[in-house]
């Protein structure tokens, strides 16, 4: 007994959006590698502190890549397990985004140090001899405050897409679990 209309639409919407996110994850990985090569003339990461920006791009790209893979393939193959994994991982991402994870008090990223070494930013907040006094946090904070409306809109759109992804995944899981053929 095939499910008509609604479940087919949910399946293809989930596939389409996850395919786009999969491509975005791949693009982030490639961009991270290109930034690493542009900054250090090598793909090899010798100093994690000096390569923090490309490393963040690569890690976020890999996470997006795999989560979108579960959503995309799970929807296409109508795999209950993969769609469930996608839904759980997306839920964990939302919880992580909502939670405020603090850093070590009086610490700055190692990239703020005048002489960048592993752990050089630990407890160095007030030491003008160890760290640059005008950091990127201030610049980014000013930029975000200047464009606060766009930041709010982007956050709301991202939250909406993530919640809709979970809802569609749960709907598709229900259709798969009920034994219906979604194609």
PDB file of C-alpha atoms in Angstrom:
ATOM      1  CA  UNK A   1       0.000   0.000   0.000  1.00  0.00           C
ATOM      2  CA  UNK A   2       1.707   3.202  -1.166  1.00  0.00           C
ATOM      3  CA  UNK A   3       1.454   6.524   0.564  1.00  0.00           C
ATOM      4  CA  UNK A   4       0.307   9.221  -1.779  1.00  0.00           C
ATOM      5  CA  UNK A   5       0.882  12.944  -1.811  1.00  0.00           C
ATOM      6  CA  UNK A   6       2.024  14.089   1.609  1.00  0.00           C
ATOM      7  CA  UNK A   7       4.661  11.458   2.394  1.00  0.00           C
ATOM      8  CA  UNK A   8       6.106  11.594  -1.108  1.00  0.00           C
ATOM      9  CA  UNK A   9       6.390  15.354  -0.787  1.00  0.00           C
ATOM     10  CA  UNK A  10       8.047  15.040   2.649  1.00  0.00           C
ATOM     11  CA  UNK A  11      10.481  12.448   1.323  1.00  0.00           C
ATOM     12  CA  UNK A  12      11.573  14.546  -1.629  1.00  0.00           C
ATOM     13  CA  UNK A  13      11.743  17.778   0.393  1.00  0.00           C
ATOM     14  CA  UNK A  14      13.927  16.063   3.000  1.00  0.00           C
ATOM     15  CA  UNK A  15      16.141  14.643   0.256  1.00  0.00           C
ATOM     16  CA  UNK A  16      16.429  17.937  -1.644  1.00  0.00           C
ATOM     17  CA  UNK A  17      17.309  20.118   1.348  1.00  0.00           C
ATOM     18  CA  UNK A  18      19.768  17.577   2.727  1.00  0.00           C
ATOM     19  CA  UNK A  19      21.419  17.278  -0.671  1.00  0.00           C
ATOM     20  CA  UNK A  20      21.951  21.045  -0.672  1.00  0.00           C
ATOM     21  CA  UNK A  21      23.318  20.900   2.902  1.00  0.00           C
ATOM     22  CA  UNK A  22      25.552  17.994   1.870  1.00  0.00           C
ATOM     23  CA  UNK A  23      26.992  20.148  -0.914  1.00  0.00           C
ATOM     24  CA  UNK A  24      27.455  23.026   1.570  1.00  0.00           C
ATOM     25  CA  UNK A  25      29.338  20.696   3.926  1.00  0.00           C
ATOM     26  CA  UNK A  26      31.572  19.606   1.068  1.00  0.00           C
ATOM     27  CA  UNK A  27      32.146  23.260   0.130  1.00  0.00           C
ATOM     28  CA  UNK A  28      33.139  24.087   3.735  1.00  0.00           C
ATOM     29  CA  UNK A  29      35.662  21.244   3.735  1.00  0.00           C
ATOM     30  CA  UNK A  30      37.174  22.434   0.450  1.00  0.00           C
ATOM     31  CA  UNK A  31      37.187  26.053   1.666  1.00  0.00           C
ATOM     32  CA  UNK A  32      38.933  25.020   4.897  1.00  0.00           C
ATOM     33  CA  UNK A  33      41.635  23.197   2.941  1.00  0.00           C
ATOM     34  CA  UNK A  34      42.066  26.158   0.575  1.00  0.00           C
ATOM     35  CA  UNK A  35      42.366  28.595   3.505  1.00  0.00           C
ATOM     36  CA  UNK A  36      44.930  26.281   5.157  1.00  0.00           C
ATOM     37  CA  UNK A  37      46.977  26.175   1.950  1.00  0.00           C
ATOM     38  CA  UNK A  38      46.685  29.952   1.465  1.00  0.00           C
ATOM     39  CA  UNK A  39      47.798  30.694   5.043  1.00  0.00           C
ATOM     40  CA  UNK A  40      50.534  28.083   5.452  1.00  0.00           C
ATOM     41  CA  UNK A  41      51.368  26.869   1.922  1.00  0.00           C
ATOM     42  CA  UNK A  42      50.655  23.285   2.992  1.00  0.00           C
ATOM     43  CA  UNK A  43      47.689  21.043   3.658  1.00  0.00           C
ATOM     44  CA  UNK A  44      49.399  19.595   6.735  1.00  0.00           C
ATOM     45  CA  UNK A  45      48.359  21.211  10.022  1.00  0.00           C
ATOM     46  CA  UNK A  46      51.566  21.588  12.026  1.00  0.00           C
ATOM     47  CA  UNK A  47      50.289  24.005  14.668  1.00  0.00           C
ATOM     48  CA  UNK A  48      46.622  23.741  15.644  1.00  0.00           C
ATOM     49  CA  UNK A  49      46.684  27.212  17.215  1.00  0.00           C
ATOM     50  CA  UNK A  50      47.853  28.882  14.017  1.00  0.00           C
ATOM     51  CA  UNK A  51      45.420  26.885  11.871  1.00  0.00           C
ATOM     52  CA  UNK A  52      42.286  27.398  13.964  1.00  0.00           C
ATOM     53  CA  UNK A  53      40.176  29.116  11.271  1.00  0.00           C
ATOM     54  CA  UNK A  54      40.736  26.474   8.558  1.00  0.00           C
ATOM     55  CA  UNK A  55      40.369  23.720  11.136  1.00  0.00           C
ATOM     56  CA  UNK A  56      36.994  25.078  12.291  1.00  0.00           C
ATOM     57  CA  UNK A  57      35.820  25.253   8.660  1.00  0.00           C
ATOM     58  CA  UNK A  58      36.914  21.671   8.024  1.00  0.00           C
ATOM     59  CA  UNK A  59      35.368  20.283  11.239  1.00  0.00           C
ATOM     60  CA  UNK A  60      32.046  22.095  10.704  1.00  0.00           C
ATOM     61  CA  UNK A  61      32.063  20.954   7.074  1.00  0.00           C
ATOM     62  CA  UNK A  62      32.605  17.316   8.072  1.00  0.00           C
ATOM     63  CA  UNK A  63      29.798  17.497  10.665  1.00  0.00           C
ATOM     64  CA  UNK A  64      27.370  19.071   8.168  1.00  0.00           C
ATOM     65  CA  UNK A  65      28.482  16.591   5.491  1.00  0.00           C
ATOM     66  CA  UNK A  66      27.734  13.522   7.626  1.00  0.00           C
ATOM     67  CA  UNK A  67      24.475  14.772   9.117  1.00  0.00           C
ATOM     68  CA  UNK A  68      23.204  15.731   5.656  1.00  0.00           C
ATOM     69  CA  UNK A  69      24.378  12.350   4.354  1.00  0.00           C
ATOM     70  CA  UNK A  70      22.172  10.569   6.899  1.00  0.00           C
ATOM     71  CA  UNK A  71      19.201  12.772   5.981  1.00  0.00           C
ATOM     72  CA  UNK A  72      19.719  12.545   2.236  1.00  0.00           C
ATOM     73  CA  UNK A  73      20.376   8.803   2.003  1.00  0.00           C
ATOM     74  CA  UNK A  74      17.849   7.988   4.700  1.00  0.00           C
ATOM     75  CA  UNK A  75      15.123   9.810   2.811  1.00  0.00           C
ATOM     76  CA  UNK A  76      16.088   8.357  -0.566  1.00  0.00           C
ATOM     77  CA  UNK A  77      16.453   4.768   0.642  1.00  0.00           C
ATOM     78  CA  UNK A  78      13.582   5.099   3.140  1.00  0.00           C
ATOM     79  CA  UNK A  79      15.876   3.834   5.858  1.00  0.00           C
ATOM     80  CA  UNK A  80      14.233   4.173   9.260  1.00  0.00           C
ATOM     81  CA  UNK A  81      17.612   3.899  10.992  1.00  0.00           C
ATOM     82  CA  UNK A  82      19.287   6.621   8.915  1.00  0.00           C
ATOM     83  CA  UNK A  83      16.342   9.023   9.172  1.00  0.00           C
ATOM     84  CA  UNK A  84      16.246   8.431  12.944  1.00  0.00           C
ATOM     85  CA  UNK A  85      20.003   9.094  13.190  1.00  0.00           C
ATOM     86  CA  UNK A  86      19.560  12.281  11.159  1.00  0.00           C
ATOM     87  CA  UNK A  87      16.759  13.451  13.436  1.00  0.00           C
ATOM     88  CA  UNK A  88      18.760  12.729  16.605  1.00  0.00           C
ATOM     89  CA  UNK A  89      21.904  14.443  15.301  1.00  0.00           C
ATOM     90  CA  UNK A  90      19.945  17.487  14.161  1.00  0.00           C
ATOM     91  CA  UNK A  91      18.289  17.656  17.585  1.00  0.00           C
ATOM     92  CA  UNK A  92      21.712  17.538  19.250  1.00  0.00           C
ATOM     93  CA  UNK A  93      22.889  20.378  17.009  1.00  0.00           C
ATOM     94  CA  UNK A  94      19.902  22.495  18.071  1.00  0.00           C
ATOM     95  CA  UNK A  95      20.562  21.758  21.750  1.00  0.00           C
ATOM     96  CA  UNK A  96      24.238  22.660  21.267  1.00  0.00           C
ATOM     97  CA  UNK A  97      23.327  25.929  19.536  1.00  0.00           C
ATOM     98  CA  UNK A  98      20.936  26.897  22.344  1.00  0.00           C
ATOM     99  CA  UNK A  99      23.388  25.957  25.151  1.00  0.00           C
ATOM    100  CA  UNK A 100      26.049  28.538  26.091  1.00  0.00           C
ATOM    101  CA  UNK A 101      29.376  26.691  26.434  1.00  0.00           C
ATOM    102  CA  UNK A 102      31.760  28.929  28.313  1.00  0.00           C
ATOM    103  CA  UNK A 103      35.514  29.002  27.997  1.00  0.00           C
ATOM    104  CA  UNK A 104      38.183  28.945  30.647  1.00  0.00           C
ATOM    105  CA  UNK A 105      38.062  32.240  32.613  1.00  0.00           C
ATOM    106  CA  UNK A 106      40.726  34.820  31.743  1.00  0.00           C
ATOM    107  CA  UNK A 107      41.724  32.898  28.607  1.00  0.00           C
ATOM    108  CA  UNK A 108      41.915  33.889  24.974  1.00  0.00           C
ATOM    109  CA  UNK A 109      42.312  31.798  21.813  1.00  0.00           C
ATOM    110  CA  UNK A 110      45.923  30.874  21.124  1.00  0.00           C
ATOM    111  CA  UNK A 111      45.730  32.832  17.849  1.00  0.00           C
ATOM    112  CA  UNK A 112      45.545  36.054  19.941  1.00  0.00           C
ATOM    113  CA  UNK A 113      49.041  35.471  21.358  1.00  0.00           C
ATOM    114  CA  UNK A 114      51.976  37.491  20.073  1.00  0.00           C
ATOM    115  CA  UNK A 115      54.069  34.301  19.935  1.00  0.00           C
ATOM    116  CA  UNK A 116      51.583  31.568  19.041  1.00  0.00           C
ATOM    117  CA  UNK A 117      52.231  28.277  20.839  1.00  0.00           C
ATOM    118  CA  UNK A 118      49.881  25.563  22.075  1.00  0.00           C
ATOM    119  CA  UNK A 119      48.104  26.759  25.245  1.00  0.00           C
ATOM    120  CA  UNK A 120      49.646  30.246  25.196  1.00  0.00           C
ATOM    121  CA  UNK A 121      46.218  31.883  25.644  1.00  0.00           C
ATOM    122  CA  UNK A 122      45.354  30.052  28.880  1.00  0.00           C
ATOM    123  CA  UNK A 123      44.975  32.643  31.653  1.00  0.00           C
ATOM    124  CA  UNK A 124      46.603  35.360  29.542  1.00  0.00           C
ATOM    125  CA  UNK A 125      43.634  37.754  29.322  1.00  0.00           C
ATOM    126  CA  UNK A 126      45.249  40.640  31.206  1.00  0.00           C
ATOM    127  CA  UNK A 127      48.849  40.122  30.121  1.00  0.00           C
ATOM    128  CA  UNK A 128      49.655  42.807  27.531  1.00  0.00           C
ATOM    129  CA  UNK A 129      53.080  41.265  26.903  1.00  0.00           C
ATOM    130  CA  UNK A 130      51.609  37.908  25.810  1.00  0.00           C
ATOM    131  CA  UNK A 131      48.548  38.822  23.720  1.00  0.00           C
ATOM    132  CA  UNK A 132      47.494  41.388  21.155  1.00  0.00           C
ATOM    133  CA  UNK A 133      45.384  44.049  22.851  1.00  0.00           C
ATOM    134  CA  UNK A 134      42.955  44.575  19.985  1.00  0.00           C
ATOM    135  CA  UNK A 135      41.512  41.182  19.259  1.00  0.00           C
ATOM    136  CA  UNK A 136      39.193  39.774  16.660  1.00  0.00           C
ATOM    137  CA  UNK A 137      36.442  39.333  19.257  1.00  0.00           C
ATOM    138  CA  UNK A 138      35.971  43.098  19.492  1.00  0.00           C
ATOM    139  CA  UNK A 139      35.902  43.488  15.714  1.00  0.00           C
ATOM    140  CA  UNK A 140      33.439  40.616  15.269  1.00  0.00           C
ATOM    141  CA  UNK A 141      31.266  41.938  18.108  1.00  0.00           C
ATOM    142  CA  UNK A 142      31.074  45.385  16.479  1.00  0.00           C
ATOM    143  CA  UNK A 143      30.249  43.813  13.126  1.00  0.00           C
ATOM    144  CA  UNK A 144      27.480  41.704  14.652  1.00  0.00           C
ATOM    145  CA  UNK A 145      26.014  44.691  16.525  1.00  0.00           C
ATOM    146  CA  UNK A 146      26.087  46.769  13.350  1.00  0.00           C
ATOM    147  CA  UNK A 147      24.215  44.030  11.448  1.00  0.00           C
ATOM    148  CA  UNK A 148      22.053  42.728  14.309  1.00  0.00           C
ATOM    149  CA  UNK A 149      18.888  42.553  12.197  1.00  0.00           C
ATOM    150  CA  UNK A 150      20.576  40.254   9.654  1.00  0.00           C
ATOM    151  CA  UNK A 151      22.013  38.135  12.455  1.00  0.00           C
ATOM    152  CA  UNK A 152      18.545  37.704  13.982  1.00  0.00           C
ATOM    153  CA  UNK A 153      16.992  36.884  10.599  1.00  0.00           C
ATOM    154  CA  UNK A 154      19.743  34.344   9.832  1.00  0.00           C
ATOM    155  CA  UNK A 155      19.351  32.714  13.261  1.00  0.00           C
ATOM    156  CA  UNK A 156      15.574  32.462  12.882  1.00  0.00           C
ATOM    157  CA  UNK A 157      15.818  31.040   9.353  1.00  0.00           C
ATOM    158  CA  UNK A 158      18.419  28.492  10.496  1.00  0.00           C
ATOM    159  CA  UNK A 159      16.299  27.496  13.509  1.00  0.00           C
ATOM    160  CA  UNK A 160      13.198  27.190  11.305  1.00  0.00           C
ATOM    161  CA  UNK A 161      15.008  24.980   8.770  1.00  0.00           C
ATOM    162  CA  UNK A 162      16.421  22.757  11.503  1.00  0.00           C
ATOM    163  CA  UNK A 163      13.065  22.339  13.238  1.00  0.00           C
ATOM    164  CA  UNK A 164      11.337  21.638   9.919  1.00  0.00           C
ATOM    165  CA  UNK A 165      14.057  19.080   9.154  1.00  0.00           C
ATOM    166  CA  UNK A 166      13.288  17.271  12.402  1.00  0.00           C
ATOM    167  CA  UNK A 167       9.533  17.446  11.788  1.00  0.00           C
ATOM    168  CA  UNK A 168       9.873  16.104   8.226  1.00  0.00           C
ATOM    169  CA  UNK A 169      12.237  13.379   9.409  1.00  0.00           C
ATOM    170  CA  UNK A 170       9.795  12.322  12.132  1.00  0.00           C
ATOM    171  CA  UNK A 171       6.922  12.296   9.637  1.00  0.00           C
ATOM    172  CA  UNK A 172       8.955  10.164   7.242  1.00  0.00           C
ATOM    173  CA  UNK A 173       9.994   7.855  10.099  1.00  0.00           C
ATOM    174  CA  UNK A 174       6.307   7.368  10.915  1.00  0.00           C
ATOM    175  CA  UNK A 175       5.551   6.555   7.282  1.00  0.00           C
ATOM    176  CA  UNK A 176       8.452   4.102   7.051  1.00  0.00           C
ATOM    177  CA  UNK A 177       7.671   2.511  10.417  1.00  0.00           C
ATOM    178  CA  UNK A 178       4.043   1.977   9.470  1.00  0.00           C
ATOM    179  CA  UNK A 179       5.237  -0.219   6.631  1.00  0.00           C
ATOM    180  CA  UNK A 180       4.093   2.063   3.854  1.00  0.00           C
ATOM    181  CA  UNK A 181       6.079   2.304   0.691  1.00  0.00           C
ATOM    182  CA  UNK A 182       6.874   5.993   0.336  1.00  0.00           C
ATOM    183  CA  UNK A 183       7.926   5.861  -3.299  1.00  0.00           C
TER     184      UNK A 183
END
